[in-house]
Short mmCIF file of C-alpha atoms in Angstrom, two decimals:
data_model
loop_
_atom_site.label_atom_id
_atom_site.label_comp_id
_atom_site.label_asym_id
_atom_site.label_seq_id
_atom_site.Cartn_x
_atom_site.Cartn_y
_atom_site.Cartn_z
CA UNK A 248 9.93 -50.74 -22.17
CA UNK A 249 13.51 -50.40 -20.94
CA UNK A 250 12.95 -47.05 -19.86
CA UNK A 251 10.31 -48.29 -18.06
CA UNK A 252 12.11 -50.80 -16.15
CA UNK A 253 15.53 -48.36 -15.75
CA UNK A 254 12.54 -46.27 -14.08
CA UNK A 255 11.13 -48.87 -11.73
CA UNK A 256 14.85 -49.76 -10.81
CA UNK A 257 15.99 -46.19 -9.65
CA UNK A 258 13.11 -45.81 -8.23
CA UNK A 259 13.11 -48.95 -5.67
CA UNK A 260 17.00 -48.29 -5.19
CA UNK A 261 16.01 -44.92 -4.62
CA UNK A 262 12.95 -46.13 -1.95
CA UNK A 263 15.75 -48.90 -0.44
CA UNK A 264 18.84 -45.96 -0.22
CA UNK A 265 15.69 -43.86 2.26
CA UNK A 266 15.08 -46.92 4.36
CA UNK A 267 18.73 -47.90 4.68
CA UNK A 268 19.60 -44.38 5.77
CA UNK A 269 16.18 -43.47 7.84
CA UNK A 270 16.88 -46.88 9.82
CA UNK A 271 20.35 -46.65 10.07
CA UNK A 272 20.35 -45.03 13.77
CA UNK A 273 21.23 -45.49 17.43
CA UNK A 274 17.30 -45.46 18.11
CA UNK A 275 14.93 -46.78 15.62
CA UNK A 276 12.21 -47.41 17.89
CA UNK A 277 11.24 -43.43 17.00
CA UNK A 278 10.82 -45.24 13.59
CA UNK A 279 8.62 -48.07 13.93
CA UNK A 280 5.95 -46.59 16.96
CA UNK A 281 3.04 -44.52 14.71
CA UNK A 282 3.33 -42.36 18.13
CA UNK A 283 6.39 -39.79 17.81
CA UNK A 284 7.63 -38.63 21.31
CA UNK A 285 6.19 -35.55 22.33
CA UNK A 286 8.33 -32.48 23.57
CA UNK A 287 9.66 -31.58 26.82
CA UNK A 288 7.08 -29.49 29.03
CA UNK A 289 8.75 -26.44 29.82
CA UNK A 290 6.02 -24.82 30.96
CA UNK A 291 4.28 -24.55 34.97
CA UNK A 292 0.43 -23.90 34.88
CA UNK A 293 1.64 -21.38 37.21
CA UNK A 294 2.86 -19.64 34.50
CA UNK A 295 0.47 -19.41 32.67
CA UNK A 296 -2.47 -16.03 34.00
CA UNK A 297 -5.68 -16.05 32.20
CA UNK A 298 -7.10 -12.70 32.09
CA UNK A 299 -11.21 -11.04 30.40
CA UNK A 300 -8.63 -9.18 27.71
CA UNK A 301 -5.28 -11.42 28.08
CA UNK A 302 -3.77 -14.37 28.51
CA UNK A 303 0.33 -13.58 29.46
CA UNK A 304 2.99 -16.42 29.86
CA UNK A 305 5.72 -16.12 32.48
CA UNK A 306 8.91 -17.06 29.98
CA UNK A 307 12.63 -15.52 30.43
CA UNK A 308 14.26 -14.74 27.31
CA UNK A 309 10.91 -15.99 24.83
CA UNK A 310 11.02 -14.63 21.50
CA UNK A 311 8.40 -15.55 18.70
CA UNK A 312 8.73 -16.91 15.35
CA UNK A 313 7.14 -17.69 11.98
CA UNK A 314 7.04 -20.61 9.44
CA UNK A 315 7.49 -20.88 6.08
CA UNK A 316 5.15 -22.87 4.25
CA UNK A 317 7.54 -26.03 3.44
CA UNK A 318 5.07 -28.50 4.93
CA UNK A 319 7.74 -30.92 6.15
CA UNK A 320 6.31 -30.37 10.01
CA UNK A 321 2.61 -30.59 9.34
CA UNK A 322 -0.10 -30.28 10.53
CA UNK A 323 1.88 -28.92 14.15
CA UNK A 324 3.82 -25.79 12.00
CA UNK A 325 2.71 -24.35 9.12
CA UNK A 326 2.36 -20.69 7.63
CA UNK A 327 0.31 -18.65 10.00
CA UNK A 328 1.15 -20.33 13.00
CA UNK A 329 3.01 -18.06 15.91
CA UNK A 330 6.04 -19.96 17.07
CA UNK A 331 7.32 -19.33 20.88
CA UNK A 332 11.14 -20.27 21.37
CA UNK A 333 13.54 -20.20 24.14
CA UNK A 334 17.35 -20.36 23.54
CA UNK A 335 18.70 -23.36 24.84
CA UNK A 336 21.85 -23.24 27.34
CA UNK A 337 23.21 -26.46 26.79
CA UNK A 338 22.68 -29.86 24.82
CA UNK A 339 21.27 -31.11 28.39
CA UNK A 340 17.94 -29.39 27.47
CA UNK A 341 17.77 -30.63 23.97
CA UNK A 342 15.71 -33.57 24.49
CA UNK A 343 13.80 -36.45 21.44
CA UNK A 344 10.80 -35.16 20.92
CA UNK A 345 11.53 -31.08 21.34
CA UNK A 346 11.22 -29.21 17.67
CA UNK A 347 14.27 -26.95 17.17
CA UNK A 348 15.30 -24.05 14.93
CA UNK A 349 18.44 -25.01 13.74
CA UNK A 350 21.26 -23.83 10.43
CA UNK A 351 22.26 -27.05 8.93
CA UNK A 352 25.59 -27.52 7.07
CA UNK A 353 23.48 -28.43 3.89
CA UNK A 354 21.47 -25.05 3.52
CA UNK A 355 22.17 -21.41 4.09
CA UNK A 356 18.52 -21.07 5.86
CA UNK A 357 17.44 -22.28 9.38
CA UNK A 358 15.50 -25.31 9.85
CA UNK A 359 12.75 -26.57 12.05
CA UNK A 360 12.03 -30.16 12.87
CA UNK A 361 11.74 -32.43 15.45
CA UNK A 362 14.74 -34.15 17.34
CA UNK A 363 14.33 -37.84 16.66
CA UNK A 364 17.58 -39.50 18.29
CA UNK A 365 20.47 -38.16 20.31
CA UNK A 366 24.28 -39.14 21.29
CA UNK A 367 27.79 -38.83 21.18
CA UNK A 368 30.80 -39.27 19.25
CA UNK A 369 34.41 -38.24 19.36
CA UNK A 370 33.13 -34.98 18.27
CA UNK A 371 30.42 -34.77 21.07
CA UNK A 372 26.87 -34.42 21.35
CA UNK A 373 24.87 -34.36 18.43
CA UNK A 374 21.02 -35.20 17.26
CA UNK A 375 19.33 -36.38 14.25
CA UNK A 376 16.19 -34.34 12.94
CA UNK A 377 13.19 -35.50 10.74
CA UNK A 378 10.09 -33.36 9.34
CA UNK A 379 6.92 -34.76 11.06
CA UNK A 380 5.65 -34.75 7.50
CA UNK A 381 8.62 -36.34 5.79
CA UNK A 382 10.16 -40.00 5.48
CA UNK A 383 13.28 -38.92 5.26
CA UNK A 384 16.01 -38.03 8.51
CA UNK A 385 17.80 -34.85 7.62
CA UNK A 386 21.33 -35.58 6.72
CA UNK A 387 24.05 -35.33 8.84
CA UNK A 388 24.34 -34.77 12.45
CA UNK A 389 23.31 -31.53 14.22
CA UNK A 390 25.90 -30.38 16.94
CA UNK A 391 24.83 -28.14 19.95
CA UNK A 392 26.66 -24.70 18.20
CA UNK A 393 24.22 -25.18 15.40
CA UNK A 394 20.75 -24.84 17.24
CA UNK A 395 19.19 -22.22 17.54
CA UNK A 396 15.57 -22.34 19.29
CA UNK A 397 13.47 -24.74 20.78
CA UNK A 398 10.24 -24.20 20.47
CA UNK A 399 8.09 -24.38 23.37
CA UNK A 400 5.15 -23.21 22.30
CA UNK A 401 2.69 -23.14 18.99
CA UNK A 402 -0.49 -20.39 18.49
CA UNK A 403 -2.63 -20.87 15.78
#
């Protein structure tokens, strides 16, 4: 029975510690809406030529990319999907909403979720990131020098 409780206990302080921390931003409103803010549009209908055999993109400097199956962004990326990504110039173009490739200090691989509050500090601009499919923000904050890609673009 007292493992039982101990169990209950770590788990709510556990559930409590998430909240704390997921709510614990400059913008919880990204929280609280069951609508999450949608990415920039970086792309004209103008650039975009539909052909019988082709459809082509006008994009400088695209590239592609793939996902790993982690699940934390779906149903938008998941294994399979074809990823296109632009490299961004600046922190101006990093806007809430945009998903970007990033290397976080707390793995060696890169990660890919969804910009969910930005700001700055005496360090400069940063962001927070969160899966789409997770409860949980990623920890830390994500400075400019550690993105990578936004992604502009999903084919399934």
């Amino acid at each position: 029975m007292k493992k039982t409780i101990a169990l209950l206990v770590l788990i709510t302080m556990l559930l409590t510690a998430n909240l704390v921390y997921s709510f614990n931003l400059k913008n919880p409103s990204i929280f609280t809406s069951n609508e999450l803010i949608s990415p920039a549009n970086r792309i004209d209908k103008d650039q975009v030529h539909f052909y019988n055999d082709r459809i082509v993109i006008d994009i400088n400097q695209a590239t592609w990319a793939t996902y790993a199956n982690t699940n934390s962004m779906d149903p938008v990326l998941d294994q399979g999907a074809i990823g296109i990504e632009i490299i961004p110039l600046s922190e101006t173009e990093i806007q809430i909403g945009d998903i970007i490739t990033y290397q976080p200090d707390w793995t060696d691989g890169l990660t890919v979720h969804r910009v969910i509050t930005t700001g700055e500090d005496e360090e400069g601009w940063y962001c927070y990131t969160k899966g789409d499919n997770t409860s949980v923000v990623d920890p830390g904050k994500i400075r400019f020098n550690q993105i990578r890609y936004i992604t502009i673009g999903v084919l399934y």
